[in-house]
Amino acid sequence: MNYGTSDVLRSVTLDDVRGAQKMLSGVARATAMEGSRYLSQLVGAPVHLKCENLQRTGSFKLRGAYVRIAGLLPEERAAGVVAASAGNHAQGVALASSLLGVRSTVFMPQGAPLPKISATREYGADVRLHGQVVDETLAAAEEYAAETGAVFIHPFDHPDIITGQGTVGLEILEQCPEVRTIVVGVGGGGLAAGIAVAVKSLRPDVRIIGVQAEGAACYPPSLAAGRPVSLRNPATMADGIKVGRPGAVPFEIVGELVDEVRTVGEDHLAAGLLLCLERAKMVVEPAGASPVAALMAAPDTFEGPVVAVLSGGNVDPVLMQRVLRHGMAAQGRYLAVRLRLTDRPGALATLLGVLSLSDANVLDVSHVRTDPRLGFTEAEVELQLETKGPEHCVEVGQALRDAGYTVID
């Protein structure tokens, strides 16, 4: 694999990050920071959202990719670059390469969302679909690098990548100098490591908390072991932080400078995404919503002012629909009910009348008439309802029982 001559393992310094900030001027946006009244009330201190979901290509990844590719020698640029990604890194490498006049090839899984494939191509990359999972895609990209001499651009395990991502930390200190806690999602660790270098160098009193999905939390066991440890089958809706093993370079920095790495479940991730959409009017992918999920999971454990980094907004519309439904269910705003009623004309209309009086919105209805458990005159009905929250769910269930229906748990 050809990583390029700039791959010497070295530390990342504040001067490196400041240099990257100058390099990225006019390339990456200094993204907005927005206050969140809802989260501030929940935490009991000011909470601000660092909106990297509004960055060019829809995530912070452009920062590191541009710094990495800009640092290549002329002969390395001439050989082109190659990357493997299911989305955000792919788009960052594609745009950075185009801006720098470097040929890029990006391998993506065959099941990658079409909007992400199209966007990567539109940014100028030669997109090649290979493999069903990212590991297979990564292997194909490494093989391509070995065969062609193209420089492999790793998504997080390189000092230049970390340096570029660290510019987010400098912007946070400029935009919110009174910050006490920064919460950031963690996959391989490049963003958290970069922010930690920049912030701890200037404000060692600021607490930095990393957040991982419970099903893809490679950092807690790795930090406990003192070395990167691989997960066998990472699984989470937050594909942007679904990484099975920490990068060697960011691992050292995270272990030294990041104060804590927490985990959040899928319900909190979905609820965090839903909150960003409803309360902050921000389209954020599940990985980008992970800091918000952590705030919602344990709001009384953060010292404010808090900055939560919304790392990306590239979410497939189909996934968005599923996640929103999951988030609403987790908040008690969906209710699935099974019940039995007499199978006669008008019975369903009567049932729907009861639901209408209880102010529940019927989303779907299905009938079962042939189950051997049912009596000769019985039918089983399953309803999907939209409700106003947990208390309303209880009220709906009680209204059905009061009307004489047998509700099946």
PDB file of N, CA, C and O in Angstrom, residues 9 76 120 143 151 212 329 373 408:
ATOM      1  N   LEU A   9       5.178   8.677  11.076  1.00  0.00           N
ATOM      2  CA  LEU A   9       4.404   8.887  12.289  1.00  0.00           C
ATOM      3  C   LEU A   9       5.017  10.046  13.071  1.00  0.00           C
ATOM      4  O   LEU A   9       6.195  10.026  13.410  1.00  0.00           O
ATOM      5  N   GLU A  76       3.846  12.403  -6.120  1.00  0.00           N
ATOM      6  CA  GLU A  76       2.717  11.691  -5.514  1.00  0.00           C
ATOM      7  C   GLU A  76       1.395  12.207  -6.084  1.00  0.00           C
ATOM      8  O   GLU A  76       0.483  11.426  -6.356  1.00  0.00           O
ATOM      9  N   THR A 120     -20.367  12.079  -4.974  1.00  0.00           N
ATOM     10  CA  THR A 120     -18.927  11.826  -5.098  1.00  0.00           C
ATOM     11  C   THR A 120     -18.488  11.945  -6.553  1.00  0.00           C
ATOM     12  O   THR A 120     -17.430  12.521  -6.848  1.00  0.00           O
ATOM     13  N   GLU A 143      -5.535  -2.553  -2.724  1.00  0.00           N
ATOM     14  CA  GLU A 143      -4.986  -3.302  -3.857  1.00  0.00           C
ATOM     15  C   GLU A 143      -4.752  -2.366  -5.046  1.00  0.00           C
ATOM     16  O   GLU A 143      -3.721  -2.461  -5.728  1.00  0.00           O
ATOM     17  N   VAL A 151      -1.716   7.226  -4.116  1.00  0.00           N
ATOM     18  CA  VAL A 151      -1.557   7.412  -2.672  1.00  0.00           C
ATOM     19  C   VAL A 151      -2.891   7.155  -1.981  1.00  0.00           C
ATOM     20  O   VAL A 151      -3.910   7.770  -2.318  1.00  0.00           O
ATOM     21  N   GLN A 212     -19.466   7.406  21.275  1.00  0.00           N
ATOM     22  CA  GLN A 212     -19.551   6.309  20.314  1.00  0.00           C
ATOM     23  C   GLN A 212     -20.897   5.610  20.431  1.00  0.00           C
ATOM     24  O   GLN A 212     -21.540   5.632  21.494  1.00  0.00           O
ATOM     25  N   ALA A 329     -40.861   6.464  17.881  1.00  0.00           N
ATOM     26  CA  ALA A 329     -41.286   5.320  18.689  1.00  0.00           C
ATOM     27  C   ALA A 329     -40.589   5.338  20.046  1.00  0.00           C
ATOM     28  O   ALA A 329     -41.199   5.063  21.085  1.00  0.00           O
ATOM     29  N   ARG A 373     -56.197 -19.518  16.679  1.00  0.00           N
ATOM     30  CA  ARG A 373     -56.451 -19.060  18.042  1.00  0.00           C
ATOM     31  C   ARG A 373     -57.730 -18.231  18.136  1.00  0.00           C
ATOM     32  O   ARG A 373     -58.242 -17.984  19.229  1.00  0.00           O
ATOM     33  N   ILE A 408     -54.245  -7.053  23.186  1.00  0.00           N
ATOM     34  CA  ILE A 408     -53.263  -8.117  23.316  1.00  0.00           C
ATOM     35  C   ILE A 408     -51.879  -7.501  23.430  1.00  0.00           C
ATOM     36  O   ILE A 408     -51.425  -6.774  22.544  1.00  0.00           O
TER      37      ILE A 408
END
